PDB file of C-alpha atoms in Angstrom:
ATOM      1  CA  UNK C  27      10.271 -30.345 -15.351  1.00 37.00           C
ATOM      2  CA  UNK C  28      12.789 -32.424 -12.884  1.00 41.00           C
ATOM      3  CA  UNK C  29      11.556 -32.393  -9.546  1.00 45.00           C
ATOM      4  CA  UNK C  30      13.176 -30.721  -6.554  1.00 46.00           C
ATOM      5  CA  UNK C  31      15.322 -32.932  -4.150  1.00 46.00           C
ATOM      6  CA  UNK C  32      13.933 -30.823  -1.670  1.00 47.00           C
ATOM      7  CA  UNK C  33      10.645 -30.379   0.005  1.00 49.00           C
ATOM      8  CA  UNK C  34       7.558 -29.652  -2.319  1.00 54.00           C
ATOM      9  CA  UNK C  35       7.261 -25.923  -0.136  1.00 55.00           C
ATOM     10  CA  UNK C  36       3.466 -26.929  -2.356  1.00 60.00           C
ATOM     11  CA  UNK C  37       2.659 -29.153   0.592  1.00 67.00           C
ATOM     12  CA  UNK C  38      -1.017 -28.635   2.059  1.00 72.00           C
ATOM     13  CA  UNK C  39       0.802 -29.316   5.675  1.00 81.00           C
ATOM     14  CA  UNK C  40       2.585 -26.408   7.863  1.00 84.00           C
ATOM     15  CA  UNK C  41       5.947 -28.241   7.294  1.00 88.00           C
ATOM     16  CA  UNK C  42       8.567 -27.112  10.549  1.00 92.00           C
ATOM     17  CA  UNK C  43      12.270 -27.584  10.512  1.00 93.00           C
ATOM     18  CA  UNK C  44      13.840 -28.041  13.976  1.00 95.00           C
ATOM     19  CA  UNK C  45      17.867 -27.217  13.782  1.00 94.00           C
ATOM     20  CA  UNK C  46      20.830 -27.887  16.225  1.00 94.00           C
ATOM     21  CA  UNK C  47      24.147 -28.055  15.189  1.00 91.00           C
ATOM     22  CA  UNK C  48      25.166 -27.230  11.435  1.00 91.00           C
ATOM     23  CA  UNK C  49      23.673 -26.544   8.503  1.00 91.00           C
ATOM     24  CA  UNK C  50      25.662 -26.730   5.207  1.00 90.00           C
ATOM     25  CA  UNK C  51      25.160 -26.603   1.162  1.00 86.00           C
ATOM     26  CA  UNK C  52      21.776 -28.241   0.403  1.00 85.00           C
ATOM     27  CA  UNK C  53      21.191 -28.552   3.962  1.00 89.00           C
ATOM     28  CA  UNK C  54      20.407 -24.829   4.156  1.00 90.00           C
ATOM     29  CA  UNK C  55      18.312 -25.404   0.733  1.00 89.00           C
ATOM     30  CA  UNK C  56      15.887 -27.973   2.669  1.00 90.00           C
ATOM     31  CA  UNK C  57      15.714 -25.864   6.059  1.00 91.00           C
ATOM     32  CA  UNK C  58      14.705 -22.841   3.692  1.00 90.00           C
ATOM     33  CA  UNK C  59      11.984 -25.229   1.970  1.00 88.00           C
ATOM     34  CA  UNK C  60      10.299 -25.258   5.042  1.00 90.00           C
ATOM     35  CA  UNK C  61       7.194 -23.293   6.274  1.00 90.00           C
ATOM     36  CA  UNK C  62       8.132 -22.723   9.885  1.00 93.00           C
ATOM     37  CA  UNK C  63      11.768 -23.208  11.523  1.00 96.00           C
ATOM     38  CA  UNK C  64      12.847 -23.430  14.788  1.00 97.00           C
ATOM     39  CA  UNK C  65      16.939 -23.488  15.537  1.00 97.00           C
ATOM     40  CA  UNK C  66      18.975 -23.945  18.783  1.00 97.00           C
ATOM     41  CA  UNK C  67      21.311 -20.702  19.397  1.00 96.00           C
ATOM     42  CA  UNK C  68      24.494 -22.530  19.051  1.00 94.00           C
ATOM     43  CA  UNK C  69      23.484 -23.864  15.762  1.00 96.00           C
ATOM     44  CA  UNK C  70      25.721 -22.166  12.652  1.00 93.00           C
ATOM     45  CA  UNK C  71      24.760 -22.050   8.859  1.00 93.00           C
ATOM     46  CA  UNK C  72      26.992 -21.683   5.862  1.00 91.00           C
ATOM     47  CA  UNK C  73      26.981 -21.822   1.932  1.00 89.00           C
ATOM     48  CA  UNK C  74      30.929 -23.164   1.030  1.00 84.00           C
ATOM     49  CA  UNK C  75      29.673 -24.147  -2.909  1.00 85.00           C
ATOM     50  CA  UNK C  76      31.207 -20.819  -4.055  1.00 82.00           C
ATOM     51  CA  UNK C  77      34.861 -21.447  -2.396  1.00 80.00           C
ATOM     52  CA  UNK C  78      34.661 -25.446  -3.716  1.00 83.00           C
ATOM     53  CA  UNK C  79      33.858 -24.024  -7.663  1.00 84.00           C
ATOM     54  CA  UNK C  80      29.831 -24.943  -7.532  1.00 84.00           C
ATOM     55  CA  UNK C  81      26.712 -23.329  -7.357  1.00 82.00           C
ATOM     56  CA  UNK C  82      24.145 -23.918  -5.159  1.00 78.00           C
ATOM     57  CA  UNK C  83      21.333 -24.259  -7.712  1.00 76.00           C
ATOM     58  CA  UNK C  84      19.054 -26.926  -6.162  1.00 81.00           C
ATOM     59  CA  UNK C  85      18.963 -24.590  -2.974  1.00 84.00           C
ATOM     60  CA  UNK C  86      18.960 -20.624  -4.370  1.00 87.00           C
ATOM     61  CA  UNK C  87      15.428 -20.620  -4.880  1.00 86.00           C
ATOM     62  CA  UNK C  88      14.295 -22.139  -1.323  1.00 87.00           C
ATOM     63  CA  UNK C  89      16.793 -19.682   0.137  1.00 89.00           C
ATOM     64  CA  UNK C  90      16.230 -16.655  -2.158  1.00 88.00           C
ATOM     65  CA  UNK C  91      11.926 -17.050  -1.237  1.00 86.00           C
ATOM     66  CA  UNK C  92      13.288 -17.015   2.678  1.00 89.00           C
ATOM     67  CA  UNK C  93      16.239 -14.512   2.579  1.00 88.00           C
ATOM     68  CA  UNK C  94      14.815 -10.684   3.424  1.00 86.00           C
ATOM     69  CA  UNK C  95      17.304  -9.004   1.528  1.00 90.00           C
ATOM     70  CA  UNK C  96      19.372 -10.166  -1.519  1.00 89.00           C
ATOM     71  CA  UNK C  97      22.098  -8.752   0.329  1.00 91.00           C
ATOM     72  CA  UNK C  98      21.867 -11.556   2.512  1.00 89.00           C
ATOM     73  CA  UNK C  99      21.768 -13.971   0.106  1.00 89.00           C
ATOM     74  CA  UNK C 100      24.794 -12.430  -1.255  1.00 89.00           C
ATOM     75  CA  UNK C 101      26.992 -12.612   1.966  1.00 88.00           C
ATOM     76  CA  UNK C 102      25.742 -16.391   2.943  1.00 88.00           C
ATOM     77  CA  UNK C 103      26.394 -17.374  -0.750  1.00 88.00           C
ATOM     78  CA  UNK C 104      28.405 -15.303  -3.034  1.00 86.00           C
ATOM     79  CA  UNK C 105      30.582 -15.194   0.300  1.00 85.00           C
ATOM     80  CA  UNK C 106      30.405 -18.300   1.955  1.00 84.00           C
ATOM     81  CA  UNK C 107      29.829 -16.941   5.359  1.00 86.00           C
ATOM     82  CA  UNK C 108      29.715 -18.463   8.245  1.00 91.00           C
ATOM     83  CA  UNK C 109      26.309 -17.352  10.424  1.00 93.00           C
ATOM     84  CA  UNK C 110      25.432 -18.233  13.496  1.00 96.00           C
ATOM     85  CA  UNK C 111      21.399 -18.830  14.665  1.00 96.00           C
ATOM     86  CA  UNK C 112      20.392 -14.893  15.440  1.00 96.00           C
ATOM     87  CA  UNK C 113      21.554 -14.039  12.221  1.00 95.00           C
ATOM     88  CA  UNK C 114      19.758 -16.826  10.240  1.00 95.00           C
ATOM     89  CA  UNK C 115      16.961 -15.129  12.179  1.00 96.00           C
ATOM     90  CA  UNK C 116      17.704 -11.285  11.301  1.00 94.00           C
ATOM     91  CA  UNK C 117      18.006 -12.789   7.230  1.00 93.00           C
ATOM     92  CA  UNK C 118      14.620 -14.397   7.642  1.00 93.00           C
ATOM     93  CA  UNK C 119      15.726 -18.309   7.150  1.00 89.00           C
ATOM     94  CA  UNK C 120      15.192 -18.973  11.321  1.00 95.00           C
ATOM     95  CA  UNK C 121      11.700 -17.748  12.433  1.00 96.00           C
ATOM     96  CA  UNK C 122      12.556 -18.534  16.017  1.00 97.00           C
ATOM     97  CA  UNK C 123      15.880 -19.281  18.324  1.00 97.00           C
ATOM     98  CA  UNK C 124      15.668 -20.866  21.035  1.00 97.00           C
ATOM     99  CA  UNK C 125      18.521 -21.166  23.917  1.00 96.00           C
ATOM    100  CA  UNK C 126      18.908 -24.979  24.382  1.00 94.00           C
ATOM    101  CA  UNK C 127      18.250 -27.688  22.751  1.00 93.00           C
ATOM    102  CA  UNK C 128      15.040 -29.001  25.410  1.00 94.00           C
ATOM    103  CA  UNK C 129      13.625 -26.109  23.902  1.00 96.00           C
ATOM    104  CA  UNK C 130      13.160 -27.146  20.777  1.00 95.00           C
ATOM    105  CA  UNK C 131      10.452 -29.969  21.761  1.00 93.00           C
ATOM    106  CA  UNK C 132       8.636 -27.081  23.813  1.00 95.00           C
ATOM    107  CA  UNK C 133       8.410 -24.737  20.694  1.00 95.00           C
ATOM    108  CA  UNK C 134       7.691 -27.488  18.213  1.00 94.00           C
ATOM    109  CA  UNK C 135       4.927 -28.729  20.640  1.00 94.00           C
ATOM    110  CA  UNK C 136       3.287 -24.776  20.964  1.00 95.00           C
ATOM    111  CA  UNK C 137       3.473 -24.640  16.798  1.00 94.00           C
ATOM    112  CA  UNK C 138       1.321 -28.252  16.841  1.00 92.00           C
ATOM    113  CA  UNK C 139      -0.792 -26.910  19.223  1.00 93.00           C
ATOM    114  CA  UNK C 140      -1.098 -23.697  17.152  1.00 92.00           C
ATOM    115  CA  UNK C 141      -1.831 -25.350  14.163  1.00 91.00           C
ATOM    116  CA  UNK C 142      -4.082 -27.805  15.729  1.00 91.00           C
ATOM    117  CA  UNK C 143      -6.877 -24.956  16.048  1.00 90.00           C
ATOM    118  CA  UNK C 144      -6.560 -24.273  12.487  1.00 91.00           C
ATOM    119  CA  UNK C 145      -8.776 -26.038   9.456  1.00 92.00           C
ATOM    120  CA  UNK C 146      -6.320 -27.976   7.485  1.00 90.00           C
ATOM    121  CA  UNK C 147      -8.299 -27.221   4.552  1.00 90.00           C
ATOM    122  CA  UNK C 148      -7.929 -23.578   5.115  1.00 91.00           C
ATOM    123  CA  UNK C 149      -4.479 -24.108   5.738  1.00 90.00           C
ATOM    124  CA  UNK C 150      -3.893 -26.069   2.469  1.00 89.00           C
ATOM    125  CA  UNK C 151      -5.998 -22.925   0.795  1.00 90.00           C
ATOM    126  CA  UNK C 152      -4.042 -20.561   2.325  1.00 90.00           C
ATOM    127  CA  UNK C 153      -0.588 -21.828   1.661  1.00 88.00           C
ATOM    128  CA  UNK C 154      -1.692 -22.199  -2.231  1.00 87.00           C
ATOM    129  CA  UNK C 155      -2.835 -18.642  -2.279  1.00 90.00           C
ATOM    130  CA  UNK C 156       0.546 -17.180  -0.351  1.00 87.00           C
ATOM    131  CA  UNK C 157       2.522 -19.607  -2.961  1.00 83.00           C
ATOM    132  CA  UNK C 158       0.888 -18.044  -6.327  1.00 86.00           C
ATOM    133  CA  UNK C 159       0.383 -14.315  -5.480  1.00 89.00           C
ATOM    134  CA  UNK C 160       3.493 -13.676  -3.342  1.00 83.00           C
ATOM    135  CA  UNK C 161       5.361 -10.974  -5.585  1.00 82.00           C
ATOM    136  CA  UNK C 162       3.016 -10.827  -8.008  1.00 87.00           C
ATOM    137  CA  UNK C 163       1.677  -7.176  -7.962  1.00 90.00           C
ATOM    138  CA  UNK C 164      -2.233  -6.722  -7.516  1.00 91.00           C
ATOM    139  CA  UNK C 165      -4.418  -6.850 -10.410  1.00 94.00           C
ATOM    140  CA  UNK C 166      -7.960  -8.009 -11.678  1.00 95.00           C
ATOM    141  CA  UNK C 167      -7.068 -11.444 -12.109  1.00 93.00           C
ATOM    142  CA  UNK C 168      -4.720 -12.084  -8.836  1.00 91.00           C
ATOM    143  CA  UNK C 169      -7.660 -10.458  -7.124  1.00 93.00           C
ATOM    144  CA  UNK C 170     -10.549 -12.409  -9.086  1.00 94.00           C
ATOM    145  CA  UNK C 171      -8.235 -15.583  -8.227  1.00 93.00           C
ATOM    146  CA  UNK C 172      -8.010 -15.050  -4.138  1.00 93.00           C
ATOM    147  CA  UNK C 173     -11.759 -14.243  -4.165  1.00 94.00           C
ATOM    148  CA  UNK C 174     -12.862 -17.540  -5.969  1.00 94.00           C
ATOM    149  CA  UNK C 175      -9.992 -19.399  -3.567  1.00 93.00           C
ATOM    150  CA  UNK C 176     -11.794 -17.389  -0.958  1.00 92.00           C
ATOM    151  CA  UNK C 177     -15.561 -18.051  -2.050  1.00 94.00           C
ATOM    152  CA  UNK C 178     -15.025 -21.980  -2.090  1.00 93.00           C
ATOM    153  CA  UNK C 179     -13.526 -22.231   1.291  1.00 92.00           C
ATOM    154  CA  UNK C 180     -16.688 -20.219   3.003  1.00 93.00           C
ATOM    155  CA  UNK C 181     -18.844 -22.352   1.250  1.00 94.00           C
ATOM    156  CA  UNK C 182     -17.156 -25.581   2.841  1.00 93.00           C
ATOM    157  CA  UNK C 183     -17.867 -27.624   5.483  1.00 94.00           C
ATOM    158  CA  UNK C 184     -15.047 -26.352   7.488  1.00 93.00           C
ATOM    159  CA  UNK C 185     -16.195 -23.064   7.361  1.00 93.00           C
ATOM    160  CA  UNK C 186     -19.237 -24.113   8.474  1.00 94.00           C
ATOM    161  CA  UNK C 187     -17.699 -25.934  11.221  1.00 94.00           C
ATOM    162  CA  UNK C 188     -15.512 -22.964  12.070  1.00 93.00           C
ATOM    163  CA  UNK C 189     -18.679 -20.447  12.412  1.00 93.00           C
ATOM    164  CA  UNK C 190     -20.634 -22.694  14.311  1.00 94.00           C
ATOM    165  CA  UNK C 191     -17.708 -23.426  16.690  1.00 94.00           C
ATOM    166  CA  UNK C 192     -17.290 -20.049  17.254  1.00 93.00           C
ATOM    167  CA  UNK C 193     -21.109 -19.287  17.694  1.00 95.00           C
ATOM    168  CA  UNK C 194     -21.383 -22.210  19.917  1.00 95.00           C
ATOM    169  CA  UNK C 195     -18.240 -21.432  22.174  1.00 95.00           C
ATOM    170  CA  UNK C 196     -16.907 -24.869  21.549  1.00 94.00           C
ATOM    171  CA  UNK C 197     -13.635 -26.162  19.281  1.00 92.00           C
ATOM    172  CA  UNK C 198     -14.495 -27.352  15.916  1.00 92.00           C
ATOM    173  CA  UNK C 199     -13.672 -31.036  15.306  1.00 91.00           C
ATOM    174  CA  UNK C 200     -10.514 -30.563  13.658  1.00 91.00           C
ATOM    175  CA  UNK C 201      -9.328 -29.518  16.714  1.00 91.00           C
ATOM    176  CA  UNK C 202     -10.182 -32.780  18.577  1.00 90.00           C
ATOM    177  CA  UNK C 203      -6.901 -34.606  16.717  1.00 87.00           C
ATOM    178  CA  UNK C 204      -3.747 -32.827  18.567  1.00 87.00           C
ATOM    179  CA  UNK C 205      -1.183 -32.722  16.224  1.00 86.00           C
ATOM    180  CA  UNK C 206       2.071 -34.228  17.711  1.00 84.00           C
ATOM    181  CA  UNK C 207       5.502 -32.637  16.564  1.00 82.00           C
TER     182      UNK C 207
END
């Protein structure tokens, strides 16, 4: 199987994008990869394969997993539009716009500190369980298959370190390395 020029989206990390000005073609592909993104209001997204004879293969399924509606999809790549930062945000690519670009250290910095209260194993768990059950319907074997996930994670030393943390009033040690955007 050839491997993606994009971001595995398989990572155990929260991966964050962090957009000002424009992005184009694959650009758009690599932003969509992403687990969390951040974009400037002036910045402006567009798909032009379709009006230069291409498809944008490597990049559909990053943007398709993002995109809330197909119809979406359709307009930013069947039609090459042209969309500016709030609507990257309405179609579910852009999780959060922010006026100027300053602000973009100050909202990457509140994500770190976020995700530096989290376990990263749980984290890694989580992502791996959102990444092989998202559209599948529920059945014995999805459910069988989040519950062993599940099951492994309480039994960890994380866990462990999460409940006793919590009992204790205190931050677990995971949570003693800030992570720095």
């Amino acid at each position: 199987m050839a491997k993606s020029p994009f971001l595995d989206c398989r990572l155990q990390q929260l991966t964050v994008a962090v957009l000002q000005g424009t992005a184009m073609g694959a650009g758009i592909g690599l932003v969509c990869a992403c687990d969390y993104v951040i974009s400037v209001k002036g910045a402006f997204f567009t798909m032009s394969e379709a009006k230069l004879g291409a498809v944008p293969s490597a990049a559909l399924p990053y943007i398709t997993r993002r995109c809330t509606f197909i119809k979406n999809v359709y307009q930013l790549v069947l039609a090459g539009a042209r969309i500016n930062a709030e609507v990257a945000e309405e179609y579910g690519f852009v999780d959060k716009v922010v006026d100027e670009a300053k602000d973009l250290e100050v909202e990457s910095q509140a994500v770190c500190d976020r995700m530096t209260l989290c376990a990263p194993g749980a984290v890694a768990a989580t992502k791996e369980v959102v990444m092989n059950t998202v559209g599948v319907p529920p059945s014995s074997f999805m459910m069988n298959y989040v519950a062993s996930i599940v099951a492994d994670i309480r039994k960890g030393p994380e866990s462990k370190a999460g409940m006793e943390a919590v009992q204790s009033k205190s931050r677990p040690k995971w949570a003693d390395t800030a992570i720095a955007p």
